[in-house]
Coordinates of C-alpha atoms in Angstrom, one line a residue:
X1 CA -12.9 -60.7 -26.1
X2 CA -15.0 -58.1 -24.3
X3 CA -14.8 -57.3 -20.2
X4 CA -18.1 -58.8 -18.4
X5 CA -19.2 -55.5 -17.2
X6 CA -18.5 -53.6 -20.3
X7 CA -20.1 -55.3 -23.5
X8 CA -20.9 -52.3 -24.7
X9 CA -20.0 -48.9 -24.5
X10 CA -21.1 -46.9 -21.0
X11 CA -24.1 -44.8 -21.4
X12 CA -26.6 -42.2 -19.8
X13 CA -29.0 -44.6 -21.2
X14 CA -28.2 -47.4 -19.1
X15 CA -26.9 -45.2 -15.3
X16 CA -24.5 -43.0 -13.6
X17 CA -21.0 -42.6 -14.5
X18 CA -20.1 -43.8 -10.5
X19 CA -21.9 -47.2 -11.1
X20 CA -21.0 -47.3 -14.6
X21 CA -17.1 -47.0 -13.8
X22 CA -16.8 -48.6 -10.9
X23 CA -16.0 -52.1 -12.3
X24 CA -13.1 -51.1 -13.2
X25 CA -12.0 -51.9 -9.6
X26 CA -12.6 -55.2 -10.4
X27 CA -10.4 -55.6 -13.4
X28 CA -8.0 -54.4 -11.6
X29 CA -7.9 -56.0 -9.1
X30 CA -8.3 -59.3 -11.2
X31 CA -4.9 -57.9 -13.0
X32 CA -2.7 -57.1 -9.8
X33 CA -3.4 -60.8 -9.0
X34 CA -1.8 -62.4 -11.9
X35 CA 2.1 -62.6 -12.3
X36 CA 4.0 -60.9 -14.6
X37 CA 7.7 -62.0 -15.3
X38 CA 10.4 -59.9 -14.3
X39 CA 8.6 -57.8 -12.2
X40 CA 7.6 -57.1 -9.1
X41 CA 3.4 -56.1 -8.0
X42 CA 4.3 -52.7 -6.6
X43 CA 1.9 -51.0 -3.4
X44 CA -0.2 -48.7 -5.6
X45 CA -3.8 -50.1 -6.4
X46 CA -6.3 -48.7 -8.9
X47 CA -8.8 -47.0 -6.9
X48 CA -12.8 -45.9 -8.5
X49 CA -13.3 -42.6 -6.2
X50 CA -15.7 -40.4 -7.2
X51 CA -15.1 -36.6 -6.7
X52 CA -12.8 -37.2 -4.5
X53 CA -10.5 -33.9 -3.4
X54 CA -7.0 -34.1 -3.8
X55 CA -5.2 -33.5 -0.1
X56 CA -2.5 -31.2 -0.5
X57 CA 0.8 -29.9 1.6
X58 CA 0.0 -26.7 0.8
X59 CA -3.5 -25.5 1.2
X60 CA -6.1 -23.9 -1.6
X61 CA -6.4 -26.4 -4.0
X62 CA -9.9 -28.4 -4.1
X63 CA -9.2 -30.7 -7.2
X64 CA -11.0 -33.6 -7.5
X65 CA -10.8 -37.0 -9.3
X66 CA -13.0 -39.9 -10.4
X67 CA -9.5 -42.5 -9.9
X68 CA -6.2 -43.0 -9.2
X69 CA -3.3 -45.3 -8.7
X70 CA -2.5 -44.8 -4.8
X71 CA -0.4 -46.0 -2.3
X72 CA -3.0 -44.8 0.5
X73 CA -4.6 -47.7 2.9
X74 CA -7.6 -49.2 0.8
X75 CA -9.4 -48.6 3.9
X76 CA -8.5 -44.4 4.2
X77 CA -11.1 -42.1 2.3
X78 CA -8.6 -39.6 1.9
X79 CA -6.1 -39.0 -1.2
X80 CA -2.6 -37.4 -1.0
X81 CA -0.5 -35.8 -3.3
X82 CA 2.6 -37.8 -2.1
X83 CA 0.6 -40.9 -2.8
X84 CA -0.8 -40.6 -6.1
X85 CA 0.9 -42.3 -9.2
X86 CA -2.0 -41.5 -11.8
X87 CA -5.2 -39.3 -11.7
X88 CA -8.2 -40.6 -13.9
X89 CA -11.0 -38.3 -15.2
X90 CA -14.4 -39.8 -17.0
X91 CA -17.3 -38.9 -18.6
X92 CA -20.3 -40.3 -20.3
X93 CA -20.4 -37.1 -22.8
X94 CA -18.5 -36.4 -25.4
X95 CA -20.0 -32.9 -24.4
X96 CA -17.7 -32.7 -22.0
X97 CA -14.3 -33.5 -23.1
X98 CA -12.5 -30.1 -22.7
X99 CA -14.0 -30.0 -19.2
X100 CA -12.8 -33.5 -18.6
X101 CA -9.2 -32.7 -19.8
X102 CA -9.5 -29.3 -17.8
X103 CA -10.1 -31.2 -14.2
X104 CA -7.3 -34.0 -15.1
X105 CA -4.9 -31.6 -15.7
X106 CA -5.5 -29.4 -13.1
X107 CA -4.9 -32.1 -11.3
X108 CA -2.0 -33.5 -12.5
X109 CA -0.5 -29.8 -11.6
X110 CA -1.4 -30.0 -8.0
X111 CA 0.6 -33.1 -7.9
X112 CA 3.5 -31.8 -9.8
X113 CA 3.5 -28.4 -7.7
X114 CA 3.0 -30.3 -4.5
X115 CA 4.9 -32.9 -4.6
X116 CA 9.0 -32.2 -4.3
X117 CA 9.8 -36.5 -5.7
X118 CA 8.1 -35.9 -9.2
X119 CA 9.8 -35.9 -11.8
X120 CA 6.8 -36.7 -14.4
X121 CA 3.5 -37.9 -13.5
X122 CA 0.2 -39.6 -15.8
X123 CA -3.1 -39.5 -16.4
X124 CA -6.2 -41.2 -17.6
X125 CA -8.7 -39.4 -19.2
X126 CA -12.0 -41.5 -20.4
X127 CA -15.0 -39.9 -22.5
X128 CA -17.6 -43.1 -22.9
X129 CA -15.1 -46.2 -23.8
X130 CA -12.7 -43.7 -25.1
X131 CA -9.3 -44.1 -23.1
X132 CA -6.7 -41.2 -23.8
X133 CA -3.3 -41.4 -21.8
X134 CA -1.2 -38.4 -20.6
X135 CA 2.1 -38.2 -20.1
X136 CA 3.4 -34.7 -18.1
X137 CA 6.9 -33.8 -17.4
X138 CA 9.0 -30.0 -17.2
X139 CA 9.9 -30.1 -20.5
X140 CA 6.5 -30.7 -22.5
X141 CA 3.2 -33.2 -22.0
X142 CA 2.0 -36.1 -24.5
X143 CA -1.5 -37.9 -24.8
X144 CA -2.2 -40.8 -26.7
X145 CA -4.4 -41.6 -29.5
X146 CA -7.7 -42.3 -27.6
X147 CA -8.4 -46.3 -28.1
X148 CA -11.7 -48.2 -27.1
X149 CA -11.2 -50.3 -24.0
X150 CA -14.6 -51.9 -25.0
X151 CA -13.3 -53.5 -28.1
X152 CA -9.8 -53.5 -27.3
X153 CA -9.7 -54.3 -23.2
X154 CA -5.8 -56.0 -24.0
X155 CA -4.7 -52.8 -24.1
X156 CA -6.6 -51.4 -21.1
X157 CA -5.3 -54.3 -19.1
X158 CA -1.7 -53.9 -20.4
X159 CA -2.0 -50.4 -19.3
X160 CA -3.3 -51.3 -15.9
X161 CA -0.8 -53.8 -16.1
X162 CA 2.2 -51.3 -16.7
X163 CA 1.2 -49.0 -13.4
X164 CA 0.4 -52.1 -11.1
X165 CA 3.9 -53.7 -12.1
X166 CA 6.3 -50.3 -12.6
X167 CA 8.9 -49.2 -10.4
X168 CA 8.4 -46.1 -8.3
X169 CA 11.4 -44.5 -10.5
X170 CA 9.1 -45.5 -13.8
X171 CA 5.8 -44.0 -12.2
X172 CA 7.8 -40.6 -11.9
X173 CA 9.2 -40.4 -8.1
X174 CA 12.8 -39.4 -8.0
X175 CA 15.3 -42.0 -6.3
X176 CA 17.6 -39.1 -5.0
X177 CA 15.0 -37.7 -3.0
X178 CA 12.8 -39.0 -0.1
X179 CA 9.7 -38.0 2.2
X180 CA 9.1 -38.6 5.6
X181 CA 6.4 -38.9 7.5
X182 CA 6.4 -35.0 8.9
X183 CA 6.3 -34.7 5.2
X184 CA 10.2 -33.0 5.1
X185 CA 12.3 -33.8 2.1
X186 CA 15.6 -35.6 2.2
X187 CA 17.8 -34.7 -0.5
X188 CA 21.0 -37.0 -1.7
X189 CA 23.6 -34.9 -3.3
X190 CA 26.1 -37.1 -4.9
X191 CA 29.6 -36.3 -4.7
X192 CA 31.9 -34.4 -7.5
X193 CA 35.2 -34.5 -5.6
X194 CA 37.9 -37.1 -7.3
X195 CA 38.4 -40.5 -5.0
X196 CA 35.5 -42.8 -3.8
X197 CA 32.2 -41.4 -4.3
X198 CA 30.5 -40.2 -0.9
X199 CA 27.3 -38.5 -1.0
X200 CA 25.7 -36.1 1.4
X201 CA 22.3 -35.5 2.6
X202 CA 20.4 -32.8 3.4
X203 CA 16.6 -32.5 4.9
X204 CA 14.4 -30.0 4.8
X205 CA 13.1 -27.5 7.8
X206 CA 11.2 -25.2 6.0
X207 CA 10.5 -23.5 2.8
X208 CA 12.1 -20.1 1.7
X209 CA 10.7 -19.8 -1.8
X210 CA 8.7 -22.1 -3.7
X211 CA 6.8 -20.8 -7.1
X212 CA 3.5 -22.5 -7.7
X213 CA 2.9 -22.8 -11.2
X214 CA -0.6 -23.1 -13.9
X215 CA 2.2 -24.6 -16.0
X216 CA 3.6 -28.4 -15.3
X217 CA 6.0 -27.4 -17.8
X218 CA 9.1 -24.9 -17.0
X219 CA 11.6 -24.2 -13.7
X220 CA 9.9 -24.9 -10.6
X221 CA 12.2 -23.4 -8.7
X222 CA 12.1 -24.2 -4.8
X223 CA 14.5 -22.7 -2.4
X224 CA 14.8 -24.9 1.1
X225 CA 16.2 -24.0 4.3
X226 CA 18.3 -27.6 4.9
X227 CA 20.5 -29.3 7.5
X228 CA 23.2 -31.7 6.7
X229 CA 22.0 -35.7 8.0
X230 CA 22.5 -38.9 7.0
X231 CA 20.8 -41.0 4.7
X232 CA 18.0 -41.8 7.4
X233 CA 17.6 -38.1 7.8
X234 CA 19.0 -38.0 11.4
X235 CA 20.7 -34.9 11.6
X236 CA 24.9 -35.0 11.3
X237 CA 25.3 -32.2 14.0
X238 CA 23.0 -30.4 15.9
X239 CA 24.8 -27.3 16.4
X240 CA 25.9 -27.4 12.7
X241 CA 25.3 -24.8 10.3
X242 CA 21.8 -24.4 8.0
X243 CA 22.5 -24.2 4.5
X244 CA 19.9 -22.9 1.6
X245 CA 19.2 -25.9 -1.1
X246 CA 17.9 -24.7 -4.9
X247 CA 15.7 -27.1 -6.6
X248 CA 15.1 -25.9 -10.6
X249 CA 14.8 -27.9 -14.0
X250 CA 16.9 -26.3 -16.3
X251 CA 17.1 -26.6 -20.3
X252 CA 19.5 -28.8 -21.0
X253 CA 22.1 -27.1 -22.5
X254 CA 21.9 -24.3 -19.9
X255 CA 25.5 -23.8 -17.9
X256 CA 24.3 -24.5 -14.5
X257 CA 25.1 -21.8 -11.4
X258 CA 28.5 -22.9 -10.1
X259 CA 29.6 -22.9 -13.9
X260 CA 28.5 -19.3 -14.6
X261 CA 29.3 -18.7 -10.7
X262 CA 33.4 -20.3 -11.8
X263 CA 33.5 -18.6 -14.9
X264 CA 33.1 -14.9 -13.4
X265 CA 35.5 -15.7 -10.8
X266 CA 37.6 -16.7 -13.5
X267 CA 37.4 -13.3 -15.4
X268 CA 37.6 -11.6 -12.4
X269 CA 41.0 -13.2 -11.9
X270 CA 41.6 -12.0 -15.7
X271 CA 40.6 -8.3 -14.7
X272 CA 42.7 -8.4 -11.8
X273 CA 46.1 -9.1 -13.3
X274 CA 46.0 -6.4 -16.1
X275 CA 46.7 -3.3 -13.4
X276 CA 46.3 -0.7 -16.5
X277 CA 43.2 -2.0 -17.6
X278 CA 41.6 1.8 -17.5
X279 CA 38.2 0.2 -15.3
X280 CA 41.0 -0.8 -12.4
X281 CA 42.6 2.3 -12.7
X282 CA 39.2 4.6 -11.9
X283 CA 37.8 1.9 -10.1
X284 CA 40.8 1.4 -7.6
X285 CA 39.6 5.6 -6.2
X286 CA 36.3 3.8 -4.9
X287 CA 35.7 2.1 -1.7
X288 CA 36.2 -0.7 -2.2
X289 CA 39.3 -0.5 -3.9
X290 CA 39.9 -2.9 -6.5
X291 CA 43.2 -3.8 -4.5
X292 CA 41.1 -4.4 -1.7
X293 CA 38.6 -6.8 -3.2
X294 CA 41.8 -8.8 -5.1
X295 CA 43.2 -9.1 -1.5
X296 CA 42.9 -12.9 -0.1
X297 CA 40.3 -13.4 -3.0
X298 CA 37.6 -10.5 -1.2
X299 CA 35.8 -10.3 -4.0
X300 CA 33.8 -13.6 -3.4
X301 CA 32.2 -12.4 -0.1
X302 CA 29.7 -10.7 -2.6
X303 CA 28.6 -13.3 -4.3
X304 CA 26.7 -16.4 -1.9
X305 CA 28.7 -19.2 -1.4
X306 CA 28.2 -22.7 -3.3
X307 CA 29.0 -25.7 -1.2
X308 CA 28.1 -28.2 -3.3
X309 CA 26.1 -28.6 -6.9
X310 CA 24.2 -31.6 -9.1
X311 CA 22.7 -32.2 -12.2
X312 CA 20.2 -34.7 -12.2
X313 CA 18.1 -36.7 -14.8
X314 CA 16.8 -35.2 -17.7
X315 CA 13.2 -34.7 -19.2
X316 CA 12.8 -37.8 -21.6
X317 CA 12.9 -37.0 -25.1
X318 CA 9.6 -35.7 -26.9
X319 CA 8.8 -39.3 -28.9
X320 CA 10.0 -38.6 -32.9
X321 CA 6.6 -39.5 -34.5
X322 CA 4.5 -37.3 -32.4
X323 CA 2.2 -33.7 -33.8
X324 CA 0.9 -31.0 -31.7
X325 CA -2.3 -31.3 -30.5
X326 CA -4.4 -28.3 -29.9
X327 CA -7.7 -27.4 -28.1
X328 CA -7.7 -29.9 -25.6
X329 CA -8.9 -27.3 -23.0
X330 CA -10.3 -24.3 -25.0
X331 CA -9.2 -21.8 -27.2
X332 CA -9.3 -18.8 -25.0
X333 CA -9.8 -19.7 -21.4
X334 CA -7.0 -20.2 -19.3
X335 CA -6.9 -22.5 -16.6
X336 CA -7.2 -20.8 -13.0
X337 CA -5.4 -22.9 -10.2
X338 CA -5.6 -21.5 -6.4
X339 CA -2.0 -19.8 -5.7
X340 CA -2.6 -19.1 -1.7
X341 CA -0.3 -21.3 0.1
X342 CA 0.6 -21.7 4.0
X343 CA 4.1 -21.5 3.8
X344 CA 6.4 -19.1 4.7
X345 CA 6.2 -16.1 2.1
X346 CA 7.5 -12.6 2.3
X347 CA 7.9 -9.6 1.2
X348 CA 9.4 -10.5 -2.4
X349 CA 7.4 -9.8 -5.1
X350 CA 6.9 -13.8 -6.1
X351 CA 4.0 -14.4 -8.9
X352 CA 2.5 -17.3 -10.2
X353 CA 3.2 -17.8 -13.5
X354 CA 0.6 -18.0 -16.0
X355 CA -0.2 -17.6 -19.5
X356 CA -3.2 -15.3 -21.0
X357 CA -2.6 -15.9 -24.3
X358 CA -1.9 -19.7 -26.6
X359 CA 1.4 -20.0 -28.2
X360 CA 0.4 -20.7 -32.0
X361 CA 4.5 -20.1 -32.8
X362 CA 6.7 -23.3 -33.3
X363 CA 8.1 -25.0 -29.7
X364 CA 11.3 -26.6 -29.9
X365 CA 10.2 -28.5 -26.4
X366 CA 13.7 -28.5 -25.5
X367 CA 14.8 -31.0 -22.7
X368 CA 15.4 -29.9 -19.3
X369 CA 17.5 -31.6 -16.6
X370 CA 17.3 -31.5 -12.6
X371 CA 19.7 -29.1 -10.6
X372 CA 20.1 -28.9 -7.3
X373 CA 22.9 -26.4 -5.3
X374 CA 23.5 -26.1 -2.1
X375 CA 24.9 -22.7 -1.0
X376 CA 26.9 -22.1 2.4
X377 CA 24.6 -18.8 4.1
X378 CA 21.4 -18.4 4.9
X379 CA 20.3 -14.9 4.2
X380 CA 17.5 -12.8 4.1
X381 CA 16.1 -11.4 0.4
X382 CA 16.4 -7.3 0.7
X383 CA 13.1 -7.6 0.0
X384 CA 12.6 -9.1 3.0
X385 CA 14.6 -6.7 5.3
X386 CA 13.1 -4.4 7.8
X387 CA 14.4 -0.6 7.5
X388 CA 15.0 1.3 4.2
X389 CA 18.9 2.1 6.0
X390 CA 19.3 -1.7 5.4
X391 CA 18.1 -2.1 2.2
X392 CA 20.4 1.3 1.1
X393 CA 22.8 -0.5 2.8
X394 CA 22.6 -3.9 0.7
X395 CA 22.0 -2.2 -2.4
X396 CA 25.3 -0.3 -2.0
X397 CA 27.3 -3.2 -1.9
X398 CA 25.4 -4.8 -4.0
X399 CA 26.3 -2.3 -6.9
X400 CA 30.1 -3.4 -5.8
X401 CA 29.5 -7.3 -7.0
X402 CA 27.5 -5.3 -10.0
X403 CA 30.9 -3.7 -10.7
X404 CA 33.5 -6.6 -10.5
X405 CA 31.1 -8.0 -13.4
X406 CA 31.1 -5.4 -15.3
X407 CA 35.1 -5.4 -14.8
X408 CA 34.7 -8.8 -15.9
X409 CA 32.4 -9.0 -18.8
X410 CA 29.4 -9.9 -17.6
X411 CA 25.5 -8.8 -16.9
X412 CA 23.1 -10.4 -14.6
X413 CA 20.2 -9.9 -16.4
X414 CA 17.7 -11.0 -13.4
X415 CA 18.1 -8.1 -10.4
X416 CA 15.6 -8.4 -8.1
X417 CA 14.7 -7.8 -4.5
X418 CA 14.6 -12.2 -4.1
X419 CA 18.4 -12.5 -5.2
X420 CA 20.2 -9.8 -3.6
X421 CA 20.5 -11.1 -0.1
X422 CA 21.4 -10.2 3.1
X423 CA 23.9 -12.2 5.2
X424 CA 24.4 -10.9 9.5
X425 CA 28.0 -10.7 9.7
X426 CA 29.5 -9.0 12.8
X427 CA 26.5 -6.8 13.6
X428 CA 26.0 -5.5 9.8
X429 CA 24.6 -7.1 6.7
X430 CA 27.0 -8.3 4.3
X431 CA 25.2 -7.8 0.9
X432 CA 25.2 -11.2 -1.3
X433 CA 24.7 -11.6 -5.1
X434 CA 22.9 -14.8 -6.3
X435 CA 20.7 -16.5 -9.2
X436 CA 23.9 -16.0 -11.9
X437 CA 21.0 -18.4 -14.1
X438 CA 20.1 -15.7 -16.4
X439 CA 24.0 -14.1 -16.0
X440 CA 26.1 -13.9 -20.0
X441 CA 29.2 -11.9 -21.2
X442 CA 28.6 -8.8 -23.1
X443 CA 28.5 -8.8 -26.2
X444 CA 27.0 -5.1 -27.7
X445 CA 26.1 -7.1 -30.7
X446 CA 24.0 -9.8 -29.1
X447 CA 20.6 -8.8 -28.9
X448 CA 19.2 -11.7 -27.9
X449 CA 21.0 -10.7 -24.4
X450 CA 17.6 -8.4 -24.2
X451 CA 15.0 -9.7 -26.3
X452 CA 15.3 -13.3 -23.8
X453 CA 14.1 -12.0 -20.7
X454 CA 12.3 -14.7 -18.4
X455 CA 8.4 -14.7 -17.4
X456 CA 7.9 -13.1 -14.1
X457 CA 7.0 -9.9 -12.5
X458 CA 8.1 -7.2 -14.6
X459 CA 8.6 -5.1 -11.1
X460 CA 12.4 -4.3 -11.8
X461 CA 12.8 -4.8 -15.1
X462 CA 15.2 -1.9 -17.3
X463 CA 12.1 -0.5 -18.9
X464 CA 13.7 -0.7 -21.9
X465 CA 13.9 -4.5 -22.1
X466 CA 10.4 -4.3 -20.6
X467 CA 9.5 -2.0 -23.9
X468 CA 11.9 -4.0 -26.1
X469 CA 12.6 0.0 -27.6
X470 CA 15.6 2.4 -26.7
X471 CA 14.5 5.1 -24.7
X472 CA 16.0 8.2 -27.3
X473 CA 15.9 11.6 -25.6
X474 CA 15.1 14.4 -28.3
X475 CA 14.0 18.0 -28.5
X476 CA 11.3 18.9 -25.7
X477 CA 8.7 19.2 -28.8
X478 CA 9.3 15.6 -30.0
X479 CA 9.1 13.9 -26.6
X480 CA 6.5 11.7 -25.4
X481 CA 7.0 12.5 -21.3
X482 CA 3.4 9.7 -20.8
X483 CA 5.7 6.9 -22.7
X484 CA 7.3 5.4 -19.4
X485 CA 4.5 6.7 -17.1
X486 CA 1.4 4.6 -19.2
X487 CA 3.7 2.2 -19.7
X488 CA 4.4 1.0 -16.0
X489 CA 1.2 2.5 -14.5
X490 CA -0.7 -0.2 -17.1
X491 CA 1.0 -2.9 -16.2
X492 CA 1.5 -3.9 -19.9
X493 CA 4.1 -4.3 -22.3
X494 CA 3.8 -1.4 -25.0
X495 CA 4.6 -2.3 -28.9
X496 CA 8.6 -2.7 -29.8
X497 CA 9.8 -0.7 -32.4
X498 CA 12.7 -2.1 -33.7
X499 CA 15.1 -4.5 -32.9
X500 CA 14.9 -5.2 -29.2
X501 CA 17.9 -3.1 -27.6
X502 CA 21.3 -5.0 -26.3
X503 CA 21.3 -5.7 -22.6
X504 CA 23.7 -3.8 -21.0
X505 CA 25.6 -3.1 -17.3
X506 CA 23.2 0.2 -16.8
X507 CA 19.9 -2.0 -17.1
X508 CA 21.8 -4.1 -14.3
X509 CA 21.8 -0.7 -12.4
X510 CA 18.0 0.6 -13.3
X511 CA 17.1 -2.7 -11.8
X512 CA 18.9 -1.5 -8.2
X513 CA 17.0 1.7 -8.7
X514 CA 13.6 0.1 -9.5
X515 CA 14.4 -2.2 -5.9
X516 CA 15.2 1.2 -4.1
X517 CA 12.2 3.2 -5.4
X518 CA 9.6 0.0 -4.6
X519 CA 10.9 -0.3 -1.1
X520 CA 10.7 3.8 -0.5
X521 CA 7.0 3.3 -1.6
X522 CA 5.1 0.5 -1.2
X523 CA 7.2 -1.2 1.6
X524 CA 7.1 1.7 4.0
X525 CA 4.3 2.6 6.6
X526 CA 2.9 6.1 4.9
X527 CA -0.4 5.7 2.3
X528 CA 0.3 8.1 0.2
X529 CA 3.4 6.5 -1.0
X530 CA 2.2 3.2 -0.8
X531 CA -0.9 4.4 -3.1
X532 CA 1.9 5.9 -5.5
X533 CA 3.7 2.7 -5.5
X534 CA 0.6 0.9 -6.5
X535 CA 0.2 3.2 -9.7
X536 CA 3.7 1.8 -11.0
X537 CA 4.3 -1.9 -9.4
X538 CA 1.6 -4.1 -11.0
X539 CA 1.5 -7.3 -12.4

């Protein structure tokens, strides 16, 4: 059994990949024609498109791809992220199989960046008669072994079969979300509270933070400015508060934010009651007091509010019989997405994340799972805030929430001018601490509490977690006064020596200082500090 069209295998020999290719319209068309039990023809249709550029909410990206599964009109030239189910990639060279993998997953990343519904999306890659599948998700990505849809077109057709027949859940969109035409999200948050279950909604208005990302695996953490609605997305009340929604993919076995958020209160609450502790005794002659922040539970005014939390589905387990597969793309080039975006950004330092160098080390390719948390202010980032007065002024009380952890037990590990935030209350800013992701209890033995920090901008990092080394003052003679300075001003990571040191409640107040010395620099209006800042805040 062989297709019409394809007896043999396509070659240069014989035309152009676009001619070439384009039968496989046909097939599929012949296969969404034809029932399949238990199941229902869904409205995506294979689609043969030639360097077609991927459309895109957010602008800069100019990917394009040979075929897809769609949802657009058969009739529209144009292809949107939100309609795309599966990218396809070919080539008649074997020549250019790392170039064909490059453009499908760069692809695939668009999609994943772009569109808020995905949990997981697919690819077809095709070199000659050679059909690889790919499988992408925020935990870790699987191919297939590539099989020959020449001599084996069952398979081919079953595959074409499987996206013309799946559910939108199965093809990777997420049920508890929803897009409407403006192109706003409308999130479903089920309900946690004991008694019938009744879920809220929120929608979109705009986008606070979103981190575009080279990787499809990891966080993707988006931050939305939301209103409450219903489940059409008509708003409940239009003189109702906005609220800030959190979007992240978390490991699995991570405690989510309202967890770590509960447990701090809880030691707080522990701190509190034991009024000789020696900390509430020297702690009670600053203002605050401690009396003042036990009073009517004042505490929690420095710490943003959460309204309401859920975890969602998980990544789907890495399949047991699978290997690593390396040099699918190249062995030292990176792949180079577009990062500029039209929406809202600030002053925040916020990076796109990126790899220079191939992990050769074992993965564990842990699962991750969905959160989402809705918190009760919308604030502004200090970063974000317009006079240095205001940030001195944050920073001061933020130092106070800094202080009921350390009276509690705990670090933050993650200070930074995006989650120390700014609430207006009564003409002043009330300083709020948030992002409690990265947040443990001390332990001075635990040295993985420093030798984990996250990828990101390395801005207000302690320097030594940056350096992984203990910074050991000794006699004038023996010092090396360059070691911070080259460090920072060369925006890399110098050699650790030794064990990597335990993180610790100062490195939660270097980071304040590192915020206060970036704003005093490279956020005012005078070049000569700005140039000055530039020498230490790099990427």
């Amino acid at each position: 059994l062989r297709f019409h069209d394809f007896l043999d295998p396509p070659s240069h020999d014989v035309g152009t990949e676009t001619r070439l290719y384009k039968p496989l319209d046909t097939i599929s068309s012949a296969i969404a024609s034809g029932p399949v039990e238990g199941r229902k023809r869904n409205k995506f249709k294979f689609r043969v498109c030639p360097n077609t550029v991927i459309e895109s909410q957010i602008a800069g990206s100019d990917n394009k791809v040979d075929g897809c599964f769609t949802s657009e009109d058969p009739k529209s030239k144009r292809l949107d992220t939100s309609r795309l189910a599966c990218i396809l990639e070919y080539k008649l060279s074997s020549l250019q199989e790392v170039e064909n993998n490059k453009q499908a997953l760069s692809a695939s990343v668009q999609i994943m960046n772009d569109d808020v519904r995905r949990m997981f999306t697919y690819g077809i890659t095709i070199i000659q008669d050679g059909v690889t599948l790919w499988y992408h998700s925020r935990s870790h990505s699987m191919i297939s072994k590539p099989f020959s849809f020449v001599e084996d077109p069952r398979l081919l057709i079953e595959v074409f079969m499987t996206f013309l027949f799946a559910t939108e859940e199965e093809l990777g969109y997420d049920p508890m979300v929803t897009r409407d035409g403006k192109g706003d999200y409308i999130y479903r948050i089920p309900s946690t509270e004991q008694g019938p279950p009744c879920d809220r909604f929120f929608r979109t208005t705009g986008s606070i933070a979103e981190y575009r990302s080279n990787n499809i695996t990891g966080r993707m953490a988006r931050v939305w400015k939301v209103v409450e609605c219903n489940s059409s997305g008509a708003v409940l009340s239009p003189s109702g508060p906005s609220r800030v929604l959190k979007d992240v993919w978390l490991e699995d076995s991570a405690l989510t934010e309202a967890q770590i958020q509960s447990q701090i209160f809880e030691d707080i609450q522990k701190f509190f009651r034991d009024k000789q502790d020696a900390r509430y005794l020297a702690f009670e002659e600053l203002q605050p007091s401690i009396s003042d922040l036990e009073h009517d539970d004042s505490y929690k005014k420095y710490f943003i509010k959460i309204v309401a939390d859920y975890e969602g589905r998980q990544t789907k387990p890495r399949s047991p019989n699978s290997e690593r597969k390396r040099r699918l793309f190249s062995t030292v080039e990176s792949i180079a997405l577009p990062t500029t975006s039209n929406r809202g950004r600030s002053g925040t330092p916020r990076l796109t994340e990126s790899k220079t160098t191939f992990d050769e080390g074992p993965r564990e390719f842990a699962p991750r799972k969905q959160y989402r948390v809705i918190f009760g202010e919308v604030c502004e980032a200090v970063g974000d805030l317009g006079t240095v007065g205001d940030v001195a002024d944050v920073l001061s009380q933020a130092i106070v929430a800094l202080r009921l952890m350390y009276c509690a037990g705990w670090v933050h590990r993650d200070i930074s001018s995006g989650n120390i935030l700014a609430h207006p209350c009564g003409g002043a800013w009330q300083a709020k601490l948030s992002d409690l992701e990265y947040a443990r209890q001390f332990s001075d033995s635990d040295r993985n509490v420093g030798g984990d920090p996250k990828t990101g901008t390395p801005y207000f990092m302690p320097h030594e977690i940056f350096s992984s080394c203990y910074i050991i003052p000794g006699p004038v003679a023996e010092q090396e006064p360059e070691l911070v300075d080259n460090d920072i001003t060369n925006g890399r990571r110098p050699q650790p020596r030794g064990p990597p040191p335990v993180y610790n409640f100062q490195h939660d107040l270097e980071s304040i200082w590192w915020i206060f010395v970036w704003t005093v620099t490279c956020r005012v209006s005078h070049e000569p500090s700005v140039a000055f800042g530039r020498t230490i805040f790099q990427n």
